[in-house]
Short mmCIF file of the C-alpha atoms (twelve columns), coordinates in Angstrom:
data_MODEL
# 
_entry.id   MODEL 
# 
loop_
_atom_site.group_PDB 
_atom_site.id 
_atom_site.type_symbol 
_atom_site.label_atom_id 
_atom_site.label_alt_id 
_atom_site.label_comp_id 
_atom_site.label_asym_id 
_atom_site.label_seq_id 
_atom_site.Cartn_x 
_atom_site.Cartn_y 
_atom_site.Cartn_z 
_atom_site.pdbx_PDB_model_num 
ATOM 1   C CA . MET A 1   39.356 20.000 9.841   1 
ATOM 2   C CA . VAL A 2   41.822 18.087 7.687   1 
ATOM 3   C CA . ILE A 3   40.326 16.650 4.507   1 
ATOM 4   C CA . LEU A 4   41.898 13.326 3.664   1 
ATOM 5   C CA . VAL A 5   42.019 12.425 -0.025  1 
ATOM 6   C CA . ILE A 6   42.822 8.795  -0.636  1 
ATOM 7   C CA . ARG A 7   45.374 8.468  -3.437  1 
ATOM 8   C CA . PRO A 8   45.875 4.823  -4.305  1 
ATOM 9   C CA . THR A 9   48.986 3.947  -6.221  1 
ATOM 10  C CA . ARG A 10  48.133 4.138  -9.907  1 
ATOM 11  C CA . ASP A 11  50.261 4.244  -13.006 1 
ATOM 12  C CA . THR A 12  47.856 6.705  -14.664 1 
ATOM 13  C CA . VAL A 13  46.663 10.271 -14.131 1 
ATOM 14  C CA . ASP A 14  42.883 10.029 -13.975 1 
ATOM 15  C CA . ILE A 15  40.716 13.065 -14.675 1 
ATOM 16  C CA . ALA A 16  36.961 13.556 -14.470 1 
ATOM 17  C CA . LEU A 17  35.873 15.214 -17.718 1 
ATOM 18  C CA . VAL A 18  32.682 17.045 -16.725 1 
ATOM 19  C CA . ILE A 19  30.783 17.985 -19.894 1 
ATOM 20  C CA . PRO A 20  27.079 18.268 -20.794 1 
ATOM 21  C CA . LEU A 21  25.822 14.996 -22.234 1 
ATOM 22  C CA . SER A 22  22.157 15.904 -21.690 1 
ATOM 23  C CA . GLY A 23  19.988 18.978 -21.153 1 
ATOM 24  C CA . PRO A 24  19.952 22.328 -23.036 1 
ATOM 25  C CA . ALA A 25  23.749 22.362 -23.386 1 
ATOM 26  C CA . GLY A 26  23.932 18.685 -24.376 1 
ATOM 27  C CA . MET A 27  24.732 19.508 -28.005 1 
ATOM 28  C CA . PHE A 28  28.170 20.692 -26.847 1 
ATOM 29  C CA . GLY A 29  29.055 17.339 -25.270 1 
ATOM 30  C CA . PRO A 30  30.286 15.410 -28.337 1 
ATOM 31  C CA . SER A 31  32.712 18.110 -29.517 1 
ATOM 32  C CA . SER A 32  33.922 18.678 -25.943 1 
ATOM 33  C CA . GLU A 33  34.643 14.980 -25.440 1 
ATOM 34  C CA . ALA A 34  36.324 14.661 -28.836 1 
ATOM 35  C CA . CYS A 35  38.623 17.647 -28.243 1 
ATOM 36  C CA . ALA A 36  39.564 16.490 -24.746 1 
ATOM 37  C CA . THR A 37  40.274 13.002 -26.104 1 
ATOM 38  C CA . LEU A 38  42.559 14.458 -28.773 1 
ATOM 39  C CA . ALA A 39  44.420 16.451 -26.111 1 
ATOM 40  C CA . ALA A 40  44.894 13.385 -23.920 1 
ATOM 41  C CA . GLU A 41  46.200 11.414 -26.896 1 
ATOM 42  C CA . ASP A 42  48.608 14.216 -27.807 1 
ATOM 43  C CA . ILE A 43  49.901 14.384 -24.234 1 
ATOM 44  C CA . ASN A 44  50.212 10.622 -23.923 1 
ATOM 45  C CA . ARG A 45  52.148 10.516 -27.177 1 
ATOM 46  C CA . VAL A 46  54.917 12.576 -25.566 1 
ATOM 47  C CA . GLY A 47  54.986 10.788 -22.228 1 
ATOM 48  C CA . GLY A 48  51.792 11.740 -20.411 1 
ATOM 49  C CA . ILE A 49  51.623 13.851 -17.248 1 
ATOM 50  C CA . LEU A 50  54.442 13.262 -14.740 1 
ATOM 51  C CA . ASP A 51  55.484 10.273 -16.873 1 
ATOM 52  C CA . ARG A 52  52.069 8.650  -16.471 1 
ATOM 53  C CA . PRO A 53  49.425 8.248  -19.193 1 
ATOM 54  C CA . VAL A 54  46.248 10.325 -18.899 1 
ATOM 55  C CA . ARG A 55  42.816 8.720  -18.636 1 
ATOM 56  C CA . LEU A 56  39.601 10.733 -18.972 1 
ATOM 57  C CA . HIS A 57  36.380 9.737  -17.205 1 
ATOM 58  C CA . PRO A 58  33.347 11.521 -18.754 1 
ATOM 59  C CA . VAL A 59  30.759 12.795 -16.273 1 
ATOM 60  C CA . ASP A 60  27.428 14.256 -17.402 1 
ATOM 61  C CA . ALA A 61  27.223 17.914 -16.355 1 
ATOM 62  C CA . GLY A 62  23.561 17.835 -17.379 1 
ATOM 63  C CA . ALA A 63  22.683 15.661 -14.372 1 
ATOM 64  C CA . SER A 64  20.892 17.213 -11.412 1 
ATOM 65  C CA . LEU A 65  23.207 19.413 -9.363  1 
ATOM 66  C CA . PRO A 66  22.996 17.272 -6.173  1 
ATOM 67  C CA . GLU A 67  23.726 14.154 -8.226  1 
ATOM 68  C CA . LEU A 68  26.669 15.838 -9.952  1 
ATOM 69  C CA . ALA A 69  28.121 17.078 -6.660  1 
ATOM 70  C CA . MET A 70  27.728 13.646 -5.071  1 
ATOM 71  C CA . ARG A 71  29.438 11.882 -7.955  1 
ATOM 72  C CA . ILE A 72  32.458 14.210 -7.963  1 
ATOM 73  C CA . ASP A 73  32.752 13.976 -4.172  1 
ATOM 74  C CA . ARG A 74  32.609 10.180 -4.331  1 
ATOM 75  C CA . MET A 75  35.224 9.970  -7.098  1 
ATOM 76  C CA . ILE A 76  37.610 12.160 -5.100  1 
ATOM 77  C CA . GLU A 77  36.943 10.414 -1.787  1 
ATOM 78  C CA . ARG A 78  37.610 7.018  -3.321  1 
ATOM 79  C CA . GLY A 79  40.801 8.241  -4.956  1 
ATOM 80  C CA . GLN A 80  39.477 7.494  -8.432  1 
ATOM 81  C CA . ILE A 81  40.540 10.835 -9.925  1 
ATOM 82  C CA . ASP A 82  43.456 13.248 -9.652  1 
ATOM 83  C CA . GLY A 83  41.529 16.264 -10.879 1 
ATOM 84  C CA . VAL A 84  38.539 17.688 -12.751 1 
ATOM 85  C CA . ILE A 85  38.411 19.358 -16.158 1 
ATOM 86  C CA . GLY A 86  35.351 20.464 -18.039 1 
ATOM 87  C CA . TRP A 87  33.089 22.787 -19.953 1 
ATOM 88  C CA . HIS A 88  29.763 23.163 -18.151 1 
ATOM 89  C CA . LEU A 89  27.339 25.811 -16.965 1 
ATOM 90  C CA . SER A 90  28.124 28.025 -13.993 1 
ATOM 91  C CA . ASN A 91  25.470 26.392 -11.814 1 
ATOM 92  C CA . ALA A 92  27.323 23.093 -12.300 1 
ATOM 93  C CA . ARG A 93  30.613 24.792 -11.437 1 
ATOM 94  C CA . LYS A 94  29.113 26.078 -8.195  1 
ATOM 95  C CA . ALA A 95  28.062 22.519 -7.347  1 
ATOM 96  C CA . ILE A 96  31.534 21.126 -8.102  1 
ATOM 97  C CA . THR A 97  33.830 23.663 -6.409  1 
ATOM 98  C CA . PRO A 98  32.815 22.734 -2.831  1 
ATOM 99  C CA . GLN A 99  33.797 19.151 -3.640  1 
ATOM 100 C CA . THR A 100 37.183 19.935 -5.227  1 
ATOM 101 C CA . ALA A 101 38.298 22.885 -3.062  1 
ATOM 102 C CA . GLY A 102 41.489 22.013 -1.211  1 
ATOM 103 C CA . ARG A 103 41.401 18.460 -2.558  1 
ATOM 104 C CA . VAL A 104 42.200 18.207 -6.299  1 
ATOM 105 C CA . PRO A 105 42.941 20.631 -9.171  1 
ATOM 106 C CA . TYR A 106 39.907 21.787 -11.151 1 
ATOM 107 C CA . VAL A 107 40.268 23.360 -14.602 1 
ATOM 108 C CA . TYR A 108 37.103 25.122 -15.731 1 
ATOM 109 C CA . THR A 109 37.133 25.781 -19.469 1 
ATOM 110 C CA . THR A 110 33.919 27.777 -19.941 1 
ATOM 111 C CA . PHE A 111 33.795 31.517 -20.577 1 
ATOM 112 C CA . TYR A 112 31.863 32.734 -17.572 1 
ATOM 113 C CA . GLU A 113 30.699 35.698 -15.504 1 
ATOM 114 C CA . GLY A 114 33.971 36.098 -13.571 1 
ATOM 115 C CA . GLY A 115 34.702 36.143 -9.858  1 
ATOM 116 C CA . GLU A 116 35.540 32.473 -9.246  1 
ATOM 117 C CA . ASP A 117 38.184 32.172 -6.526  1 
ATOM 118 C CA . SER A 118 37.711 28.716 -5.004  1 
ATOM 119 C CA . ASP A 119 40.861 26.925 -3.867  1 
ATOM 120 C CA . GLY A 120 42.530 25.002 -6.676  1 
ATOM 121 C CA . VAL A 121 40.349 26.241 -9.563  1 
ATOM 122 C CA . TYR A 122 41.982 27.484 -12.778 1 
ATOM 123 C CA . MET A 123 39.998 29.071 -15.618 1 
ATOM 124 C CA . VAL A 124 40.635 28.737 -19.351 1 
ATOM 125 C CA . GLY A 125 37.526 30.625 -20.396 1 
ATOM 126 C CA . GLU A 126 37.182 34.310 -21.099 1 
ATOM 127 C CA . THR A 127 35.532 36.671 -18.618 1 
ATOM 128 C CA . PRO A 128 33.355 39.648 -19.681 1 
ATOM 129 C CA . ASP A 129 36.246 42.113 -19.471 1 
ATOM 130 C CA . GLN A 130 38.238 39.947 -21.916 1 
ATOM 131 C CA . GLN A 131 35.420 39.034 -24.287 1 
ATOM 132 C CA . LEU A 132 32.072 40.824 -23.964 1 
ATOM 133 C CA . PHE A 133 33.103 44.360 -23.048 1 
ATOM 134 C CA . PRO A 134 35.726 44.710 -25.823 1 
ATOM 135 C CA . ALA A 135 33.109 43.435 -28.291 1 
ATOM 136 C CA . LEU A 136 30.611 46.055 -27.099 1 
ATOM 137 C CA . ARG A 137 33.235 48.801 -27.422 1 
ATOM 138 C CA . TRP A 138 34.115 47.693 -30.968 1 
ATOM 139 C CA . LEU A 139 30.473 47.530 -32.067 1 
ATOM 140 C CA . ARG A 140 29.890 51.004 -30.608 1 
ATOM 141 C CA . SER A 141 32.951 52.439 -32.311 1 
ATOM 142 C CA . GLU A 142 32.660 50.717 -35.691 1 
ATOM 143 C CA . LEU A 143 28.898 50.252 -36.153 1 
ATOM 144 C CA . GLY A 144 27.378 52.805 -33.786 1 
ATOM 145 C CA . ILE A 145 25.502 50.170 -31.762 1 
ATOM 146 C CA . SER A 146 24.940 51.644 -28.299 1 
ATOM 147 C CA . ARG A 147 21.487 50.452 -27.145 1 
ATOM 148 C CA . TRP A 148 20.990 46.814 -26.181 1 
ATOM 149 C CA . CYS A 149 18.365 44.444 -24.818 1 
ATOM 150 C CA . VAL A 150 19.464 41.457 -22.732 1 
ATOM 151 C CA . VAL A 151 17.770 38.089 -23.279 1 
ATOM 152 C CA . GLY A 152 19.131 35.257 -21.168 1 
ATOM 153 C CA . ASN A 153 18.413 31.909 -19.609 1 
ATOM 154 C CA . ASP A 154 17.381 32.235 -15.986 1 
ATOM 155 C CA . TYR A 155 20.432 31.074 -14.046 1 
ATOM 156 C CA . VAL A 156 23.655 32.452 -12.633 1 
ATOM 157 C CA . TRP A 157 25.789 33.104 -15.769 1 
ATOM 158 C CA . PRO A 158 23.256 35.256 -17.673 1 
ATOM 159 C CA . ARG A 159 22.121 37.202 -14.616 1 
ATOM 160 C CA . GLU A 160 25.623 37.848 -13.273 1 
ATOM 161 C CA . THR A 161 26.935 38.729 -16.739 1 
ATOM 162 C CA . ALA A 162 24.048 41.160 -17.229 1 
ATOM 163 C CA . ARG A 163 24.792 42.745 -13.858 1 
ATOM 164 C CA . ALA A 164 28.463 43.168 -14.784 1 
ATOM 165 C CA . THR A 165 27.433 44.612 -18.165 1 
ATOM 166 C CA . ARG A 166 25.204 47.219 -16.535 1 
ATOM 167 C CA . GLU A 167 28.128 48.253 -14.322 1 
ATOM 168 C CA . PHE A 168 30.421 48.446 -17.346 1 
ATOM 169 C CA . ALA A 169 27.887 50.437 -19.373 1 
ATOM 170 C CA . ALA A 170 27.425 52.990 -16.581 1 
ATOM 171 C CA . ASP A 171 30.827 54.494 -17.460 1 
ATOM 172 C CA . THR A 172 30.144 54.584 -21.218 1 
ATOM 173 C CA . ASP A 173 27.494 55.818 -23.640 1 
ATOM 174 C CA . ILE A 174 26.285 52.207 -24.019 1 
ATOM 175 C CA . THR A 175 22.813 51.599 -22.574 1 
ATOM 176 C CA . ILE A 176 20.873 48.496 -21.545 1 
ATOM 177 C CA . VAL A 177 17.276 49.380 -22.453 1 
ATOM 178 C CA . GLY A 178 15.571 46.093 -21.566 1 
ATOM 179 C CA . GLU A 179 16.226 42.786 -19.847 1 
ATOM 180 C CA . THR A 180 14.332 39.499 -19.671 1 
ATOM 181 C CA . TYR A 181 15.011 35.843 -18.816 1 
ATOM 182 C CA . VAL A 182 13.671 32.490 -19.991 1 
ATOM 183 C CA . PRO A 183 13.937 29.237 -17.964 1 
ATOM 184 C CA . LEU A 184 16.515 26.706 -19.124 1 
ATOM 185 C CA . GLY A 185 14.735 24.506 -21.637 1 
ATOM 186 C CA . GLY A 186 11.952 27.068 -22.110 1 
ATOM 187 C CA . ARG A 187 10.446 27.837 -25.498 1 
ATOM 188 C CA . ARG A 188 8.035  30.663 -24.705 1 
ATOM 189 C CA . PHE A 189 9.814  33.583 -26.311 1 
ATOM 190 C CA . GLY A 190 6.834  35.846 -26.952 1 
ATOM 191 C CA . ALA A 191 7.523  38.267 -24.096 1 
ATOM 192 C CA . ALA A 192 11.199 38.538 -25.022 1 
ATOM 193 C CA . LEU A 193 10.402 39.192 -28.678 1 
ATOM 194 C CA . ASP A 194 7.807  41.822 -27.722 1 
ATOM 195 C CA . LEU A 195 10.342 43.545 -25.477 1 
ATOM 196 C CA . ILE A 196 12.878 43.686 -28.291 1 
ATOM 197 C CA . ARG A 197 10.306 44.826 -30.862 1 
ATOM 198 C CA . THR A 198 8.961  47.692 -28.756 1 
ATOM 199 C CA . SER A 199 12.276 48.857 -27.292 1 
ATOM 200 C CA . THR A 200 14.785 51.303 -28.746 1 
ATOM 201 C CA . ALA A 201 17.447 48.560 -28.785 1 
ATOM 202 C CA . GLN A 202 19.749 48.348 -31.792 1 
ATOM 203 C CA . GLY A 203 21.051 44.968 -30.682 1 
ATOM 204 C CA . VAL A 204 20.356 41.998 -28.432 1 
ATOM 205 C CA . LEU A 205 22.818 40.560 -25.951 1 
ATOM 206 C CA . LEU A 206 21.975 36.885 -26.064 1 
ATOM 207 C CA . PHE A 207 22.993 34.961 -22.941 1 
ATOM 208 C CA . MET A 208 21.315 31.667 -23.812 1 
ATOM 209 C CA . VAL A 209 22.528 28.077 -23.913 1 
ATOM 210 C CA . GLY A 210 22.789 25.555 -26.736 1 
ATOM 211 C CA . ALA A 211 19.425 24.291 -27.945 1 
ATOM 212 C CA . ASP A 212 17.664 27.220 -26.229 1 
ATOM 213 C CA . CYS A 213 19.834 29.670 -28.143 1 
ATOM 214 C CA . ALA A 214 19.178 27.906 -31.453 1 
ATOM 215 C CA . ALA A 215 15.405 27.923 -30.850 1 
ATOM 216 C CA . PHE A 216 15.433 31.610 -29.909 1 
ATOM 217 C CA . ASN A 217 17.412 32.486 -33.043 1 
ATOM 218 C CA . GLN A 218 14.772 30.753 -35.160 1 
ATOM 219 C CA . ALA A 219 11.966 32.652 -33.395 1 
ATOM 220 C CA . PHE A 220 13.891 35.930 -33.718 1 
ATOM 221 C CA . ALA A 221 14.263 35.463 -37.473 1 
ATOM 222 C CA . ARG A 222 10.634 34.374 -37.945 1 
ATOM 223 C CA . ALA A 223 9.579  37.580 -36.193 1 
ATOM 224 C CA . GLY A 224 11.577 39.584 -38.735 1 
ATOM 225 C CA . LEU A 225 13.728 41.181 -36.052 1 
ATOM 226 C CA . ASP A 226 16.963 40.184 -37.773 1 
ATOM 227 C CA . HIS A 227 16.405 42.841 -40.459 1 
ATOM 228 C CA . ASP A 228 17.394 45.766 -38.261 1 
ATOM 229 C CA . LYS A 229 18.773 44.420 -34.952 1 
ATOM 230 C CA . LEU A 230 22.084 42.679 -34.348 1 
ATOM 231 C CA . ARG A 231 22.559 39.834 -31.900 1 
ATOM 232 C CA . LEU A 232 25.730 39.316 -29.897 1 
ATOM 233 C CA . SER A 233 25.561 35.773 -28.546 1 
ATOM 234 C CA . MET A 234 28.154 34.693 -25.997 1 
ATOM 235 C CA . MET A 235 27.589 30.920 -25.792 1 
ATOM 236 C CA . ILE A 236 27.434 29.740 -29.344 1 
ATOM 237 C CA . GLY A 237 29.371 27.475 -31.682 1 
ATOM 238 C CA . GLU A 238 28.869 26.074 -35.129 1 
ATOM 239 C CA . ASP A 239 26.655 23.342 -33.697 1 
ATOM 240 C CA . VAL A 240 24.184 26.022 -32.539 1 
ATOM 241 C CA . LEU A 241 24.250 27.515 -36.052 1 
ATOM 242 C CA . TYR A 242 23.492 24.085 -37.524 1 
ATOM 243 C CA . ALA A 243 20.631 23.564 -35.076 1 
ATOM 244 C CA . GLY A 244 19.136 26.974 -35.841 1 
ATOM 245 C CA . GLY A 245 19.638 26.785 -39.593 1 
ATOM 246 C CA . ALA A 246 21.113 29.284 -42.029 1 
ATOM 247 C CA . ASN A 247 17.944 31.414 -42.051 1 
ATOM 248 C CA . SER A 248 18.396 32.265 -38.370 1 
ATOM 249 C CA . SER A 249 21.995 33.511 -38.459 1 
ATOM 250 C CA . HIS A 250 21.736 36.879 -40.257 1 
ATOM 251 C CA . GLY A 251 23.175 39.636 -38.067 1 
ATOM 252 C CA . LEU A 252 24.481 37.179 -35.445 1 
ATOM 253 C CA . LEU A 253 27.899 37.785 -33.880 1 
ATOM 254 C CA . THR A 254 29.993 36.246 -31.109 1 
ATOM 255 C CA . ALA A 255 33.390 36.672 -29.445 1 
ATOM 256 C CA . SER A 256 35.784 33.924 -28.426 1 
ATOM 257 C CA . GLY A 257 39.410 32.950 -28.004 1 
ATOM 258 C CA . TYR A 258 39.107 30.358 -30.773 1 
ATOM 259 C CA . PHE A 259 37.409 29.986 -34.136 1 
ATOM 260 C CA . GLU A 260 38.178 27.362 -36.728 1 
ATOM 261 C CA . GLY A 261 38.489 30.236 -39.206 1 
ATOM 262 C CA . VAL A 262 41.360 31.939 -37.349 1 
ATOM 263 C CA . VAL A 263 44.255 32.008 -39.815 1 
ATOM 264 C CA . SER A 264 47.208 30.803 -37.772 1 
ATOM 265 C CA . THR A 265 49.480 27.812 -38.045 1 
ATOM 266 C CA . ALA A 266 48.422 26.500 -34.627 1 
ATOM 267 C CA . ALA A 267 44.684 26.811 -35.296 1 
ATOM 268 C CA . MET A 268 44.854 25.297 -38.767 1 
ATOM 269 C CA . ASP A 269 47.029 22.419 -37.565 1 
ATOM 270 C CA . PHE A 270 44.557 21.683 -34.789 1 
ATOM 271 C CA . GLY A 271 41.606 21.673 -37.198 1 
ATOM 272 C CA . SER A 272 43.456 19.356 -39.559 1 
ATOM 273 C CA . ARG A 273 44.379 16.894 -36.814 1 
ATOM 274 C CA . TYR A 274 40.840 16.953 -35.422 1 
ATOM 275 C CA . SER A 275 39.403 16.079 -38.851 1 
ATOM 276 C CA . SER A 276 41.981 13.351 -39.414 1 
ATOM 277 C CA . ARG A 277 41.357 11.819 -35.998 1 
ATOM 278 C CA . PHE A 278 37.544 11.831 -35.984 1 
ATOM 279 C CA . GLY A 279 36.706 11.740 -39.682 1 
ATOM 280 C CA . THR A 280 34.043 13.225 -41.919 1 
ATOM 281 C CA . PHE A 281 31.222 12.774 -39.435 1 
ATOM 282 C CA . ALA A 282 33.074 14.232 -36.446 1 
ATOM 283 C CA . PRO A 283 31.155 16.515 -34.069 1 
ATOM 284 C CA . ALA A 284 31.302 20.084 -35.345 1 
ATOM 285 C CA . LEU A 285 34.551 21.702 -34.226 1 
ATOM 286 C CA . ASN A 286 33.762 24.858 -32.274 1 
ATOM 287 C CA . ASN A 287 35.122 27.186 -29.605 1 
ATOM 288 C CA . ILE A 288 33.327 25.333 -26.812 1 
ATOM 289 C CA . GLY A 289 34.742 21.923 -27.666 1 
ATOM 290 C CA . GLU A 290 38.173 23.377 -28.325 1 
ATOM 291 C CA . SER A 291 38.211 24.874 -24.829 1 
ATOM 292 C CA . CYS A 292 38.319 21.322 -23.459 1 
ATOM 293 C CA . TYR A 293 41.490 20.697 -25.470 1 
ATOM 294 C CA . GLU A 294 42.916 23.815 -23.839 1 
ATOM 295 C CA . GLY A 295 41.763 22.596 -20.432 1 
ATOM 296 C CA . VAL A 296 43.698 19.341 -20.709 1 
ATOM 297 C CA . LEU A 297 46.800 21.232 -21.888 1 
ATOM 298 C CA . LEU A 298 46.500 23.637 -18.958 1 
ATOM 299 C CA . PHE A 299 46.071 20.813 -16.435 1 
ATOM 300 C CA . ALA A 300 49.136 19.067 -17.828 1 
ATOM 301 C CA . SER A 301 51.189 22.287 -17.819 1 
ATOM 302 C CA . LEU A 302 50.246 23.081 -14.210 1 
ATOM 303 C CA . ALA A 303 51.200 19.584 -13.045 1 
ATOM 304 C CA . GLU A 304 54.437 19.451 -15.035 1 
ATOM 305 C CA . SER A 305 55.566 22.875 -13.826 1 
ATOM 306 C CA . ALA A 306 54.961 21.811 -10.203 1 
ATOM 307 C CA . ARG A 307 56.181 18.257 -10.831 1 
ATOM 308 C CA . SER A 308 53.212 17.296 -8.698  1 
ATOM 309 C CA . LEU A 309 49.425 17.087 -8.571  1 
ATOM 310 C CA . ASP A 310 49.428 18.611 -5.091  1 
ATOM 311 C CA . LEU A 311 47.401 21.842 -4.991  1 
ATOM 312 C CA . ARG A 312 49.937 23.777 -2.936  1 
ATOM 313 C CA . ALA A 313 52.776 22.844 -5.273  1 
ATOM 314 C CA . ILE A 314 50.673 23.834 -8.288  1 
ATOM 315 C CA . GLU A 315 49.760 27.147 -6.660  1 
ATOM 316 C CA . ARG A 316 53.421 27.969 -5.961  1 
ATOM 317 C CA . ASN A 317 54.387 27.357 -9.578  1 
ATOM 318 C CA . ALA A 318 51.294 28.516 -11.517 1 
ATOM 319 C CA . GLY A 319 52.693 32.007 -12.180 1 
ATOM 320 C CA . ARG A 320 55.392 30.476 -14.388 1 
ATOM 321 C CA . VAL A 321 53.024 28.337 -16.455 1 
ATOM 322 C CA . SER A 322 52.469 28.911 -20.165 1 
ATOM 323 C CA . TYR A 323 51.863 26.645 -23.123 1 
ATOM 324 C CA . CYS A 324 51.254 26.850 -26.869 1 
ATOM 325 C CA . GLY A 325 48.037 25.414 -28.276 1 
ATOM 326 C CA . PRO A 326 45.407 26.135 -30.937 1 
ATOM 327 C CA . ARG A 327 44.848 29.612 -29.419 1 
ATOM 328 C CA . GLY A 328 48.546 30.481 -29.600 1 
ATOM 329 C CA . GLU A 329 50.559 31.207 -26.479 1 
ATOM 330 C CA . VAL A 330 48.466 30.990 -23.331 1 
ATOM 331 C CA . MET A 331 49.785 32.201 -19.975 1 
ATOM 332 C CA . VAL A 332 48.428 31.814 -16.450 1 
ATOM 333 C CA . ARG A 333 47.838 35.051 -14.569 1 
ATOM 334 C CA . GLY A 334 46.492 34.347 -11.105 1 
ATOM 335 C CA . SER A 335 43.853 31.663 -11.617 1 
ATOM 336 C CA . HIS A 336 42.919 32.771 -15.160 1 
ATOM 337 C CA . THR A 337 44.626 32.517 -18.534 1 
ATOM 338 C CA . THR A 338 45.403 35.282 -20.986 1 
ATOM 339 C CA . GLN A 339 44.905 34.775 -24.713 1 
ATOM 340 C CA . PRO A 340 43.820 36.576 -27.893 1 
ATOM 341 C CA . VAL A 341 40.048 37.074 -28.301 1 
ATOM 342 C CA . TYR A 342 38.287 37.539 -31.644 1 
ATOM 343 C CA . LEU A 343 34.965 38.967 -32.805 1 
ATOM 344 C CA . ALA A 344 33.205 37.021 -35.559 1 
ATOM 345 C CA . ASP A 345 29.928 37.151 -37.421 1 
ATOM 346 C CA . ALA A 346 27.873 34.250 -38.709 1 
ATOM 347 C CA . ASP A 347 28.027 33.605 -42.422 1 
ATOM 348 C CA . ALA A 348 25.157 31.123 -42.843 1 
ATOM 349 C CA . LEU A 349 26.505 28.071 -40.960 1 
ATOM 350 C CA . GLN A 350 30.024 29.194 -40.106 1 
ATOM 351 C CA . PHE A 351 31.762 32.088 -38.381 1 
ATOM 352 C CA . SER A 352 34.000 34.613 -40.110 1 
ATOM 353 C CA . VAL A 353 36.474 36.505 -37.953 1 
ATOM 354 C CA . LEU A 354 36.078 40.286 -38.146 1 
ATOM 355 C CA . THR A 355 38.818 41.468 -35.821 1 
ATOM 356 C CA . GLU A 356 41.004 40.700 -32.837 1 
ATOM 357 C CA . LEU A 357 39.667 42.500 -29.787 1 
ATOM 358 C CA . ASN A 358 41.735 44.539 -27.345 1 
ATOM 359 C CA . SER A 359 40.709 44.137 -23.705 1 
# 
């Protein structure tokens, strides 16, 4: 069956920016939108994409999955958009890919569980072998942390990441000694805290989202578990630290391709321009929001290299695509990007980079 995508003549490149504006991950929406806006402005300042200015159309990734899928399908069918970019949860990605596959480019900016291979999807975000597993190896080597509990939200990213971690650990002396899941939006953490307290775990792998993660960190600290157990949280930015408060961040670490505290010309320039553009009361700059800046840069680079928005042209040229952004030089390898990844620990309400990780 041939899928016909209507492409009316427009003098703009229109992109659906799919970010969480509600729900447990909703706190990431403002920084994601701000960073994507800054990227679009930067690109438009130098001529846009294919000599056309970029327009972003925010779409709430916190909507119900059928509603989200229907909206993306409708926007594509009506020729309203040339592609999709966004940071959102993996369950939202799985609702979007059937709508975009073979039709328009889709740049997914979230670090995720790996394995995405839908037609026309390109990933900015780190996978466990780039981010989580090197962090676990470093913590084992440098701090002797080898026994972990997993606490996650109950949906695809935490469960699939935990499965991949068990497979990784099977070839090491790292052990997963407990595993439990909490519904998205849930606040009953008693069973998870009891599991951690009674286990032999030296650390907790925290696969929780936004407000849920902040609430769990508060409960973890109130229970006194932060005195002798580390947490490695994989979906966390400064906004989660602010929501949890300084008393909940002791012994909390994360790994990412970007931190505001990375000392590089590109990262510092980006932070300065973000502050100048959005002012004193700007949404907290964090790795999640910044990934949307990267996503717009990647989309533009893919289209410019192909000199087209056609998926087949992009696919033929993607292996030659690279760009320089806040994370340094980023290159496309297959449908993923390669980039430096850093381990950082929370110092009250900000992250301090400990080391660059080797994957």
